[in-house]
Short mmCIF file of C-alpha atoms in Angstrom, two decimals:
data_model
loop_
_atom_site.label_atom_id
_atom_site.label_comp_id
_atom_site.label_asym_id
_atom_site.label_seq_id
_atom_site.Cartn_x
_atom_site.Cartn_y
_atom_site.Cartn_z
CA UNK A 289 -27.80 5.89 -26.64
CA UNK A 290 -24.21 4.77 -26.26
CA UNK A 291 -22.48 2.64 -28.84
CA UNK A 292 -20.98 -0.71 -27.96
CA UNK A 293 -17.50 0.85 -28.17
CA UNK A 294 -18.49 3.68 -25.83
CA UNK A 295 -19.89 1.18 -23.35
CA UNK A 296 -16.71 -0.93 -23.60
CA UNK A 297 -14.52 2.16 -23.16
CA UNK A 298 -16.56 3.19 -20.11
CA UNK A 299 -16.25 -0.30 -18.64
CA UNK A 300 -12.47 -0.24 -19.11
CA UNK A 301 -12.30 3.25 -17.56
CA UNK A 302 -14.40 2.10 -14.61
CA UNK A 303 -12.22 -0.98 -14.10
CA UNK A 304 -9.02 1.08 -14.16
CA UNK A 305 -10.33 3.73 -11.78
CA UNK A 306 -11.82 1.14 -9.44
CA UNK A 307 -8.45 -0.60 -9.16
CA UNK A 308 -6.68 2.70 -8.63
CA UNK A 309 -9.18 3.65 -5.91
CA UNK A 310 -8.51 0.28 -4.26
CA UNK A 311 -4.75 0.85 -4.29
CA UNK A 312 -5.27 4.38 -3.02
CA UNK A 313 -7.24 3.12 -0.02
CA UNK A 314 -4.63 0.42 0.65
CA UNK A 315 -1.91 3.07 0.68
CA UNK A 316 -3.90 5.18 3.15
CA UNK A 317 -4.22 2.07 5.32
CA UNK A 318 -0.51 1.24 5.00
CA UNK A 319 0.45 4.81 5.90
CA UNK A 320 -1.68 4.55 9.05
CA UNK A 321 -0.21 1.12 9.77
CA UNK A 322 3.37 2.36 9.56
CA UNK A 323 2.47 5.30 11.82
CA UNK A 324 0.92 2.87 14.32
CA UNK A 325 3.96 0.62 14.13
CA UNK A 326 6.21 3.63 14.71
CA UNK A 327 4.33 4.32 17.93
CA UNK A 328 4.88 0.73 19.08
CA UNK A 329 8.55 0.44 18.15
CA UNK A 330 11.23 0.73 20.83
CA UNK A 331 14.31 1.29 18.68
CA UNK A 332 14.85 4.86 17.48
CA UNK A 333 16.33 3.53 14.22
CA UNK A 334 13.22 1.43 13.62
CA UNK A 335 10.98 4.40 14.41
CA UNK A 336 12.81 6.50 11.81
CA UNK A 337 12.57 3.70 9.24
CA UNK A 338 8.82 3.37 9.85
CA UNK A 339 8.39 7.14 9.63
CA UNK A 340 10.04 7.08 6.19
CA UNK A 341 7.76 4.24 5.10
CA UNK A 342 4.66 6.14 6.24
CA UNK A 343 5.87 9.15 4.22
CA UNK A 344 6.49 6.88 1.23
CA UNK A 345 2.93 5.55 1.36
CA UNK A 346 1.61 9.10 1.66
CA UNK A 347 3.56 9.93 -1.51
CA UNK A 348 2.13 6.84 -3.22
CA UNK A 349 -1.38 8.00 -2.31
CA UNK A 350 -0.64 11.46 -3.72
CA UNK A 351 0.65 9.95 -6.97
CA UNK A 352 -2.40 7.71 -7.36
CA UNK A 353 -4.67 10.64 -6.52
CA UNK A 354 -3.09 12.60 -9.37
CA UNK A 355 -3.57 9.70 -11.80
CA UNK A 356 -7.24 9.45 -10.80
CA UNK A 357 -7.70 13.17 -11.39
CA UNK A 358 -5.99 12.80 -14.78
CA UNK A 359 -8.71 10.23 -15.54
CA UNK A 360 -11.41 12.70 -14.40
CA UNK A 361 -12.20 10.70 -11.27
CA UNK A 362 -12.59 12.01 -7.74
CA UNK A 363 -10.19 10.11 -5.46
CA UNK A 364 -11.34 8.61 -2.20
CA UNK A 365 -10.12 10.59 0.76
CA UNK A 366 -9.48 8.05 3.48
CA UNK A 367 -8.70 4.46 4.26
CA UNK A 368 -11.22 1.69 4.49
CA UNK A 369 -13.07 0.41 7.52
CA UNK A 370 -13.96 -3.01 6.16
CA UNK A 371 -12.95 -6.36 7.60
CA UNK A 372 -10.47 -7.16 4.82
CA UNK A 373 -8.04 -4.62 6.28
CA UNK A 374 -6.71 -7.35 8.50
CA UNK A 375 -4.87 -8.51 5.39
CA UNK A 376 -2.79 -5.37 5.37
CA UNK A 377 -2.63 -3.51 8.65
CA UNK A 378 -5.62 -3.66 10.98
CA UNK A 379 -4.18 -6.53 13.07
CA UNK A 380 -1.09 -4.50 13.89
CA UNK A 381 -2.53 -3.32 17.19
CA UNK A 382 -3.33 -6.83 18.40
CA UNK A 383 -0.20 -8.40 16.93
CA UNK A 384 2.15 -6.15 18.87
CA UNK A 385 2.47 -7.86 22.21
CA UNK A 386 4.69 -6.05 24.66
CA UNK A 387 5.59 -3.48 21.98
CA UNK A 388 8.58 -5.56 20.88
CA UNK A 389 10.38 -4.47 17.74
CA UNK A 390 10.36 -8.02 16.36
CA UNK A 391 6.56 -8.15 16.56
CA UNK A 392 6.36 -4.76 14.82
CA UNK A 393 8.65 -6.03 12.06
CA UNK A 394 6.68 -9.26 11.62
CA UNK A 395 3.49 -7.26 11.14
CA UNK A 396 5.23 -4.92 8.70
CA UNK A 397 6.40 -7.93 6.69
CA UNK A 398 2.86 -9.29 6.57
CA UNK A 399 1.48 -5.95 5.41
CA UNK A 400 4.18 -5.40 2.82
CA UNK A 401 3.76 -8.92 1.42
CA UNK A 402 0.04 -8.25 0.99
CA UNK A 403 0.77 -4.91 -0.69
CA UNK A 404 3.38 -6.40 -3.01
CA UNK A 405 1.04 -9.23 -4.01
CA UNK A 406 -1.81 -6.83 -4.68
CA UNK A 407 0.29 -4.52 -6.85
CA UNK A 408 1.76 -7.48 -8.76
CA UNK A 409 -1.68 -8.98 -9.33
CA UNK A 410 -3.19 -5.73 -10.58
CA UNK A 411 -0.25 -4.96 -12.85
CA UNK A 412 -0.47 -8.44 -14.35
CA UNK A 413 -4.25 -8.60 -14.66
CA UNK A 414 -5.21 -5.10 -15.85
CA UNK A 415 -4.10 -3.08 -18.84
CA UNK A 416 -3.48 0.32 -17.27
CA UNK A 417 -2.64 3.33 -19.46
CA UNK A 418 1.15 3.68 -19.87
CA UNK A 419 1.50 6.62 -17.45
CA UNK A 420 -0.53 4.85 -14.76
CA UNK A 421 1.33 1.59 -15.32
CA UNK A 422 4.66 3.39 -14.95
CA UNK A 423 3.61 4.92 -11.62
CA UNK A 424 2.31 1.60 -10.29
CA UNK A 425 5.39 -0.34 -11.42
CA UNK A 426 7.65 2.16 -9.66
CA UNK A 427 5.57 1.92 -6.49
CA UNK A 428 5.57 -1.87 -6.67
CA UNK A 429 9.35 -1.88 -6.99
CA UNK A 430 9.66 0.35 -3.92
CA UNK A 431 7.31 -1.91 -1.95
CA UNK A 432 9.44 -4.94 -2.85
CA UNK A 433 12.55 -3.02 -1.73
CA UNK A 434 10.86 -2.12 1.55
CA UNK A 435 9.87 -5.75 2.07
CA UNK A 436 13.51 -6.79 1.63
CA UNK A 437 14.64 -4.10 4.07
CA UNK A 438 12.09 -5.12 6.69
CA UNK A 439 13.13 -8.77 6.37
CA UNK A 440 16.78 -7.78 6.92
CA UNK A 441 15.77 -5.72 9.96
CA UNK A 442 13.85 -8.69 11.33
CA UNK A 443 16.88 -10.93 10.83
CA UNK A 444 18.96 -8.43 12.80
CA UNK A 445 16.32 -8.31 15.54
CA UNK A 446 16.33 -12.13 15.69
CA UNK A 447 20.09 -12.07 16.29
CA UNK A 448 19.86 -9.61 19.18
#
């Protein structure tokens, strides 16, 4: 029989790994979303930017996968298929009307805002181990930078 402390420790472990799995899946979804956006973009510069963002999210997924393995958890291997994906990327296909770069950028902004909010919420709400927290804070910072870049790109597209 487990002690109260063992049960509490297991609950904390489960909460941490569940949140990491959630972020892992969101990064898989974002990677797919950036790849989809790249296919819809007209501008070669925008395509290259989106390609870099897809690679970034792939790296994020790899980093989270490693943290899960460090916690003796098996990482999920693909993105989600649930309805809440619309919050991040699933609406990209329907949002891109006429394959215009501005529509692609608007959808990227929406997805990055959702990602930034989710990272910020999890970092504020949960007490991750220091190594995990460091990885997630770095990723969150990069997502915020990407969001700023996408907003600047949209402003430039608006002026064209």
